[in-house]
Structure formats: structure tokens, C-alpha cells
Amino acid sequence: MDEYIKYINIPVNKILIDHYATIGLDEKMTMLLIRLMSYSNDGLTEVTFDDIIDGSTFTREELSKLIQHLIANQFIGINNKVVSGKHVESYDFNPLYKKLENIITNKATHTYTKNDVSDLFQYIEKLYGRTLGPSEYERMTAWLRDDGYSVDQIKEGVDIAYKNDITSLSYVEKILNSIKKESNNEPVIPFKNWLKGDI
């Protein structure tokens, strides 16, 4: 039995696993999406909170907040349809797939050199007044290498965040996503600084 279990593989969207942080997801949201997509692939027409919670560490309150967040930030949608005379809601993953598609199509749209990278890191370290950590280096390198942002775009995002007294790279990433949408003439949700009480 242990050999059988060892070689069981569950299909998982590799692009989602490789780039979940890039599109603004954390590990819990990613695991929730994987569970939801798994139920959808199994052909379930309706998935209850009990289904999702079973075998997980999610609480009902946490699950409700996470799903609301995924909907509000356009990672998933809700479809309503009638099955056997009953109204049934199902999850629509097309918004997520669109974000993942953008990751692929926008890869390496800008070229950069080692000097560009060095200049970017020095610029940010001088601005922040501290040395960047290894994870911060890797994340910004991924913005250049995988997401196709230019050095100037990243500097612009860092500057906007810094003017709001924020040095969080997650915040910078949201700004970069807004910049990308503007350059692609996509609708942009007004960017708000929740930490400063914007509503």
C-alpha cells in the first residue's frame, strides 16, 4: 500500500504553483484554489464549505474571508445555473487563468543587464536605508526575469510605495500590476492604501 500511495499524483496547475506570489496569492489562498479546482475537475456541481473544510485546517470564518478576497480581487467568479430545477452556484476559474496567461505572455518583454540589476538594488537600498534580504533580491529578480517588468517600472513602483511610507514588496507588486494594466489599457481598480485608512 505504501508504494501505491507514494506514486499517486494529483494534477495541479504548475503555472499557479510557480507564480502564485507573483499574482498576489499566499500559500493559503493557493491551497484553497487547488482544492476548489480539484472539486471542479471531479465534476461536482456544487461545493459546500463542509466539503472544503473536510481534511483541511480552514475554519468557516477564515474560509469565508478567503473566498470573498478571491472574488473581490478577481481570482475567481461565481456562476449561477439551474440544475434539476434548483439554483446552483459554481466557481468560475477563468479570471485566475487569465492572470496566469498574462504571466506567460508577458515573460521577458524587457531586456536587462547585470548592471541594470545592480543599479536597481543599489537604488532601493539607498532609498530604504538598509540592505535588502535574499528573498527580496530573488523576488525583484523574478519581476525582471519572469514578469517582464523593466527596471524603470520597478523603480516607479518602489517610489510610489515609499511615498506612502511603505516598503513592503507585496505592496510594490500591486502597484506594478496596476502599471501593467494601465499600459495594456485594461480597467484598473483604484489603488488604495488600506494601512492609511483609505476606503
PDB file of C-alpha atoms in Angstrom:
ATOM      1  CA  MET A   1       0.000   0.000   0.000  1.00  0.00           C
ATOM      2  CA  ASP A   2       2.812   2.477   0.856  1.00  0.00           C
ATOM      3  CA  GLU A   3       4.327   2.026  -2.621  1.00  0.00           C
ATOM      4  CA  TYR A   4       0.922   2.717  -4.155  1.00  0.00           C
ATOM      5  CA  ILE A   5       0.463   5.883  -2.102  1.00  0.00           C
ATOM      6  CA  LYS A   6       3.971   7.050  -2.935  1.00  0.00           C
ATOM      7  CA  TYR A   7       3.238   7.206  -6.649  1.00  0.00           C
ATOM      8  CA  ILE A   8      -0.217   8.770  -6.578  1.00  0.00           C
ATOM      9  CA  ASN A   9      -0.089  12.121  -8.370  1.00  0.00           C
ATOM     10  CA  ILE A  10      -2.812  14.757  -8.265  1.00  0.00           C
ATOM     11  CA  PRO A  11      -2.950  17.107 -11.278  1.00  0.00           C
ATOM     12  CA  VAL A  12      -2.016  20.626 -10.167  1.00  0.00           C
ATOM     13  CA  ASN A  13      -1.681  23.750 -12.288  1.00  0.00           C
ATOM     14  CA  LYS A  14       2.131  24.133 -12.413  1.00  0.00           C
ATOM     15  CA  ILE A  15       1.995  27.758 -13.529  1.00  0.00           C
ATOM     16  CA  LEU A  16      -0.112  28.552 -10.459  1.00  0.00           C
ATOM     17  CA  ILE A  17       2.367  26.753  -8.184  1.00  0.00           C
ATOM     18  CA  ASP A  18       5.358  28.511  -9.774  1.00  0.00           C
ATOM     19  CA  HIS A  19       3.859  32.018  -9.833  1.00  0.00           C
ATOM     20  CA  TYR A  20       1.220  32.303  -7.108  1.00  0.00           C
ATOM     21  CA  ALA A  21       3.137  35.013  -5.235  1.00  0.00           C
ATOM     22  CA  THR A  22       3.658  36.983  -8.441  1.00  0.00           C
ATOM     23  CA  ILE A  23      -0.085  37.352  -8.986  1.00  0.00           C
ATOM     24  CA  GLY A  24      -0.726  38.283  -5.350  1.00  0.00           C
ATOM     25  CA  LEU A  25      -1.615  34.974  -3.686  1.00  0.00           C
ATOM     26  CA  ASP A  26      -0.246  33.493  -0.487  1.00  0.00           C
ATOM     27  CA  GLU A  27       0.029  29.811   0.396  1.00  0.00           C
ATOM     28  CA  LYS A  28      -3.414  29.528   1.995  1.00  0.00           C
ATOM     29  CA  MET A  29      -5.207  31.145  -0.933  1.00  0.00           C
ATOM     30  CA  THR A  30      -3.245  28.952  -3.349  1.00  0.00           C
ATOM     31  CA  MET A  31      -4.143  25.776  -1.459  1.00  0.00           C
ATOM     32  CA  LEU A  32      -7.781  26.857  -1.371  1.00  0.00           C
ATOM     33  CA  LEU A  33      -7.760  27.405  -5.135  1.00  0.00           C
ATOM     34  CA  ILE A  34      -6.170  23.997  -5.692  1.00  0.00           C
ATOM     35  CA  ARG A  35      -8.905  22.373  -3.577  1.00  0.00           C
ATOM     36  CA  LEU A  36     -11.661  24.272  -5.403  1.00  0.00           C
ATOM     37  CA  MET A  37     -10.241  23.373  -8.820  1.00  0.00           C
ATOM     38  CA  SER A  38      -9.889  19.748  -7.733  1.00  0.00           C
ATOM     39  CA  TYR A  39     -13.594  19.581  -6.851  1.00  0.00           C
ATOM     40  CA  SER A  40     -14.445  21.251 -10.160  1.00  0.00           C
ATOM     41  CA  ASN A  41     -12.316  18.736 -12.097  1.00  0.00           C
ATOM     42  CA  ASP A  42     -14.105  15.923 -10.263  1.00  0.00           C
ATOM     43  CA  GLY A  43     -17.357  17.184 -11.782  1.00  0.00           C
ATOM     44  CA  LEU A  44     -19.056  18.351  -8.583  1.00  0.00           C
ATOM     45  CA  THR A  45     -21.798  20.825  -9.486  1.00  0.00           C
ATOM     46  CA  GLU A  46     -21.904  22.358  -6.032  1.00  0.00           C
ATOM     47  CA  VAL A  47     -19.156  22.555  -3.413  1.00  0.00           C
ATOM     48  CA  THR A  48     -20.103  23.318   0.182  1.00  0.00           C
ATOM     49  CA  PHE A  49     -17.959  24.828   2.919  1.00  0.00           C
ATOM     50  CA  ASP A  50     -18.056  21.435   4.637  1.00  0.00           C
ATOM     51  CA  ASP A  51     -16.534  19.841   1.525  1.00  0.00           C
ATOM     52  CA  ILE A  52     -13.653  22.342   1.521  1.00  0.00           C
ATOM     53  CA  ILE A  53     -13.053  22.258   5.273  1.00  0.00           C
ATOM     54  CA  ASP A  54     -13.003  18.448   5.431  1.00  0.00           C
ATOM     55  CA  GLY A  55      -9.386  17.338   5.801  1.00  0.00           C
ATOM     56  CA  SER A  56      -8.043  20.923   5.944  1.00  0.00           C
ATOM     57  CA  THR A  57      -7.150  23.407   8.684  1.00  0.00           C
ATOM     58  CA  PHE A  58      -9.555  26.063   7.382  1.00  0.00           C
ATOM     59  CA  THR A  59     -12.212  27.414   9.741  1.00  0.00           C
ATOM     60  CA  ARG A  60     -15.580  28.564   8.402  1.00  0.00           C
ATOM     61  CA  GLU A  61     -14.789  32.202   9.186  1.00  0.00           C
ATOM     62  CA  GLU A  62     -11.356  32.025   7.543  1.00  0.00           C
ATOM     63  CA  LEU A  63     -12.753  30.200   4.525  1.00  0.00           C
ATOM     64  CA  SER A  64     -15.471  32.820   4.052  1.00  0.00           C
ATOM     65  CA  LYS A  65     -12.920  35.657   4.185  1.00  0.00           C
ATOM     66  CA  LEU A  66     -10.540  33.920   1.768  1.00  0.00           C
ATOM     67  CA  ILE A  67     -13.266  33.236  -0.802  1.00  0.00           C
ATOM     68  CA  GLN A  68     -14.511  36.836  -0.535  1.00  0.00           C
ATOM     69  CA  HIS A  69     -10.933  38.010  -1.094  1.00  0.00           C
ATOM     70  CA  LEU A  70     -10.503  35.771  -4.146  1.00  0.00           C
ATOM     71  CA  ILE A  71     -13.737  37.080  -5.650  1.00  0.00           C
ATOM     72  CA  ALA A  72     -13.048  40.734  -4.815  1.00  0.00           C
ATOM     73  CA  ASN A  73      -9.555  40.528  -6.320  1.00  0.00           C
ATOM     74  CA  GLN A  74     -10.792  38.763  -9.456  1.00  0.00           C
ATOM     75  CA  PHE A  75      -9.128  35.395  -8.957  1.00  0.00           C
ATOM     76  CA  ILE A  76     -12.437  33.546  -9.220  1.00  0.00           C
ATOM     77  CA  GLY A  77     -16.016  34.320 -10.171  1.00  0.00           C
ATOM     78  CA  ILE A  78     -19.373  32.796  -9.327  1.00  0.00           C
ATOM     79  CA  ASN A  79     -21.604  31.114 -11.916  1.00  0.00           C
ATOM     80  CA  ASN A  80     -25.302  30.609 -11.285  1.00  0.00           C
ATOM     81  CA  LYS A  81     -27.149  27.883 -13.121  1.00  0.00           C
ATOM     82  CA  VAL A  82     -30.251  25.751 -12.741  1.00  0.00           C
ATOM     83  CA  VAL A  83     -29.723  22.020 -12.185  1.00  0.00           C
ATOM     84  CA  SER A  84     -32.818  19.832 -11.903  1.00  0.00           C
ATOM     85  CA  GLY A  85     -34.922  22.888 -11.165  1.00  0.00           C
ATOM     86  CA  LYS A  86     -32.579  24.053  -8.398  1.00  0.00           C
ATOM     87  CA  HIS A  87     -30.369  27.159  -8.499  1.00  0.00           C
ATOM     88  CA  VAL A  88     -26.756  26.081  -8.027  1.00  0.00           C
ATOM     89  CA  GLU A  89     -23.640  28.223  -7.646  1.00  0.00           C
ATOM     90  CA  SER A  90     -20.296  27.082  -9.032  1.00  0.00           C
ATOM     91  CA  TYR A  91     -16.857  28.659  -9.146  1.00  0.00           C
ATOM     92  CA  ASP A  92     -15.517  30.224 -12.335  1.00  0.00           C
ATOM     93  CA  PHE A  93     -11.720  29.996 -12.644  1.00  0.00           C
ATOM     94  CA  ASN A  94     -11.399  31.958 -15.889  1.00  0.00           C
ATOM     95  CA  PRO A  95     -10.236  35.134 -14.058  1.00  0.00           C
ATOM     96  CA  LEU A  96      -7.397  33.112 -12.492  1.00  0.00           C
ATOM     97  CA  TYR A  97      -6.491  31.507 -15.811  1.00  0.00           C
ATOM     98  CA  LYS A  98      -6.345  34.966 -17.397  1.00  0.00           C
ATOM     99  CA  LYS A  99      -3.861  36.146 -14.755  1.00  0.00           C
ATOM    100  CA  LEU A 100      -1.731  33.044 -15.323  1.00  0.00           C
ATOM    101  CA  GLU A 101      -1.919  33.529 -19.086  1.00  0.00           C
ATOM    102  CA  ASN A 102      -0.602  37.073 -18.628  1.00  0.00           C
ATOM    103  CA  ILE A 103       2.367  35.646 -16.723  1.00  0.00           C
ATOM    104  CA  ILE A 104       3.275  33.520 -19.746  1.00  0.00           C
ATOM    105  CA  THR A 105       2.613  36.073 -22.484  1.00  0.00           C
ATOM    106  CA  ASN A 106       4.377  38.924 -20.682  1.00  0.00           C
ATOM    107  CA  LYS A 107       7.543  36.963 -19.850  1.00  0.00           C
ATOM    108  CA  ALA A 108      10.825  38.588 -20.790  1.00  0.00           C
ATOM    109  CA  THR A 109       9.295  41.540 -22.613  1.00  0.00           C
ATOM    110  CA  HIS A 110      12.173  43.710 -21.382  1.00  0.00           C
ATOM    111  CA  THR A 111      15.875  43.026 -21.624  1.00  0.00           C
ATOM    112  CA  TYR A 112      18.197  43.877 -18.764  1.00  0.00           C
ATOM    113  CA  THR A 113      21.854  43.504 -17.846  1.00  0.00           C
ATOM    114  CA  LYS A 114      23.674  42.664 -14.628  1.00  0.00           C
ATOM    115  CA  ASN A 115      24.473  46.354 -14.311  1.00  0.00           C
ATOM    116  CA  ASP A 116      20.756  47.164 -14.532  1.00  0.00           C
ATOM    117  CA  VAL A 117      20.027  44.721 -11.712  1.00  0.00           C
ATOM    118  CA  SER A 118      22.876  46.060  -9.592  1.00  0.00           C
ATOM    119  CA  ASP A 119      21.715  49.629 -10.200  1.00  0.00           C
ATOM    120  CA  LEU A 120      18.158  48.694  -9.185  1.00  0.00           C
ATOM    121  CA  PHE A 121      19.232  47.038  -5.932  1.00  0.00           C
ATOM    122  CA  GLN A 122      21.552  49.915  -5.017  1.00  0.00           C
ATOM    123  CA  TYR A 123      18.788  52.417  -5.742  1.00  0.00           C
ATOM    124  CA  ILE A 124      16.327  50.629  -3.460  1.00  0.00           C
ATOM    125  CA  GLU A 125      18.849  50.011  -0.670  1.00  0.00           C
ATOM    126  CA  LYS A 126      19.751  53.695  -0.669  1.00  0.00           C
ATOM    127  CA  LEU A 127      16.067  54.644  -0.600  1.00  0.00           C
ATOM    128  CA  TYR A 128      15.206  52.196   2.200  1.00  0.00           C
ATOM    129  CA  GLY A 129      18.389  52.875   4.144  1.00  0.00           C
ATOM    130  CA  ARG A 130      19.085  49.183   4.643  1.00  0.00           C
ATOM    131  CA  THR A 131      20.463  46.099   2.914  1.00  0.00           C
ATOM    132  CA  LEU A 132      17.951  44.003   1.025  1.00  0.00           C
ATOM    133  CA  GLY A 133      17.469  40.393   2.107  1.00  0.00           C
ATOM    134  CA  PRO A 134      17.992  37.340  -0.141  1.00  0.00           C
ATOM    135  CA  SER A 135      14.235  36.807  -0.576  1.00  0.00           C
ATOM    136  CA  GLU A 136      13.831  40.443  -1.642  1.00  0.00           C
ATOM    137  CA  TYR A 137      16.635  40.075  -4.196  1.00  0.00           C
ATOM    138  CA  GLU A 138      15.017  36.944  -5.587  1.00  0.00           C
ATOM    139  CA  ARG A 139      11.566  38.486  -5.759  1.00  0.00           C
ATOM    140  CA  MET A 140      12.741  41.570  -7.649  1.00  0.00           C
ATOM    141  CA  THR A 141      14.890  39.478  -9.972  1.00  0.00           C
ATOM    142  CA  ALA A 142      11.751  37.438 -10.742  1.00  0.00           C
ATOM    143  CA  TRP A 143       9.934  40.674 -11.637  1.00  0.00           C
ATOM    144  CA  LEU A 144      12.603  41.301 -14.266  1.00  0.00           C
ATOM    145  CA  ARG A 145      13.176  37.721 -15.391  1.00  0.00           C
ATOM    146  CA  ASP A 146       9.713  36.184 -15.225  1.00  0.00           C
ATOM    147  CA  ASP A 147       7.211  39.037 -15.280  1.00  0.00           C
ATOM    148  CA  GLY A 148       8.894  41.252 -17.844  1.00  0.00           C
ATOM    149  CA  TYR A 149       8.900  44.449 -15.787  1.00  0.00           C
ATOM    150  CA  SER A 150      11.547  46.989 -16.692  1.00  0.00           C
ATOM    151  CA  VAL A 151      13.970  48.461 -14.167  1.00  0.00           C
ATOM    152  CA  ASP A 152      12.237  51.836 -14.559  1.00  0.00           C
ATOM    153  CA  GLN A 153       8.819  50.304 -13.872  1.00  0.00           C
ATOM    154  CA  ILE A 154      10.088  48.670 -10.682  1.00  0.00           C
ATOM    155  CA  LYS A 155      11.703  51.924  -9.557  1.00  0.00           C
ATOM    156  CA  GLU A 156       8.424  53.711 -10.232  1.00  0.00           C
ATOM    157  CA  GLY A 157       6.509  51.158  -8.157  1.00  0.00           C
ATOM    158  CA  VAL A 158       9.026  51.382  -5.310  1.00  0.00           C
ATOM    159  CA  ASP A 159       8.853  55.198  -5.391  1.00  0.00           C
ATOM    160  CA  ILE A 160       5.046  55.218  -5.195  1.00  0.00           C
ATOM    161  CA  ALA A 161       5.077  52.794  -2.253  1.00  0.00           C
ATOM    162  CA  TYR A 162       7.848  54.727  -0.485  1.00  0.00           C
ATOM    163  CA  LYS A 163       5.877  57.980  -0.777  1.00  0.00           C
ATOM    164  CA  ASN A 164       3.125  56.168   1.133  1.00  0.00           C
ATOM    165  CA  ASP A 165       5.686  55.178   3.814  1.00  0.00           C
ATOM    166  CA  ILE A 166       5.517  51.522   2.782  1.00  0.00           C
ATOM    167  CA  THR A 167       8.493  49.312   1.924  1.00  0.00           C
ATOM    168  CA  SER A 168       6.532  46.069   1.503  1.00  0.00           C
ATOM    169  CA  LEU A 169       7.309  44.284  -1.768  1.00  0.00           C
ATOM    170  CA  SER A 170       3.754  42.881  -1.817  1.00  0.00           C
ATOM    171  CA  TYR A 171       2.515  46.471  -1.926  1.00  0.00           C
ATOM    172  CA  VAL A 172       5.008  47.310  -4.685  1.00  0.00           C
ATOM    173  CA  GLU A 173       3.814  44.257  -6.623  1.00  0.00           C
ATOM    174  CA  LYS A 174       0.213  45.510  -6.542  1.00  0.00           C
ATOM    175  CA  ILE A 175       1.403  48.845  -7.917  1.00  0.00           C
ATOM    176  CA  LEU A 176       3.329  47.076 -10.694  1.00  0.00           C
ATOM    177  CA  ASN A 177       0.218  45.099 -11.615  1.00  0.00           C
ATOM    178  CA  SER A 178      -1.711  48.387 -11.857  1.00  0.00           C
ATOM    179  CA  ILE A 179       1.022  49.899 -14.027  1.00  0.00           C
ATOM    180  CA  LYS A 180       0.907  46.860 -16.322  1.00  0.00           C
ATOM    181  CA  LYS A 181      -2.876  47.101 -16.656  1.00  0.00           C
ATOM    182  CA  GLU A 182      -2.635  50.786 -17.494  1.00  0.00           C
ATOM    183  CA  SER A 183      -0.047  50.097 -20.193  1.00  0.00           C
ATOM    184  CA  ASN A 184      -2.316  47.371 -21.635  1.00  0.00           C
ATOM    185  CA  ASN A 185      -5.351  49.690 -21.470  1.00  0.00           C
ATOM    186  CA  GLU A 186      -7.094  47.308 -19.092  1.00  0.00           C
ATOM    187  CA  PRO A 187      -9.607  48.522 -16.485  1.00  0.00           C
ATOM    188  CA  VAL A 188      -7.736  49.408 -13.305  1.00  0.00           C
ATOM    189  CA  ILE A 189      -9.298  49.179  -9.862  1.00  0.00           C
ATOM    190  CA  PRO A 190      -8.343  52.383  -7.951  1.00  0.00           C
ATOM    191  CA  PHE A 191      -5.311  51.609  -5.801  1.00  0.00           C
ATOM    192  CA  LYS A 192      -5.980  52.278  -2.131  1.00  0.00           C
ATOM    193  CA  ASN A 193      -3.710  52.335   0.870  1.00  0.00           C
ATOM    194  CA  TRP A 194      -5.689  50.330   3.432  1.00  0.00           C
ATOM    195  CA  LEU A 195      -2.970  50.854   6.045  1.00  0.00           C
ATOM    196  CA  LYS A 196      -3.651  54.601   5.930  1.00  0.00           C
ATOM    197  CA  GLY A 197      -7.398  54.185   6.180  1.00  0.00           C
ATOM    198  CA  ASP A 198      -8.340  54.723   2.538  1.00  0.00           C
ATOM    199  CA  ILE A 199     -11.841  53.405   1.839  1.00  0.00           C
TER     200      ILE A 199
END
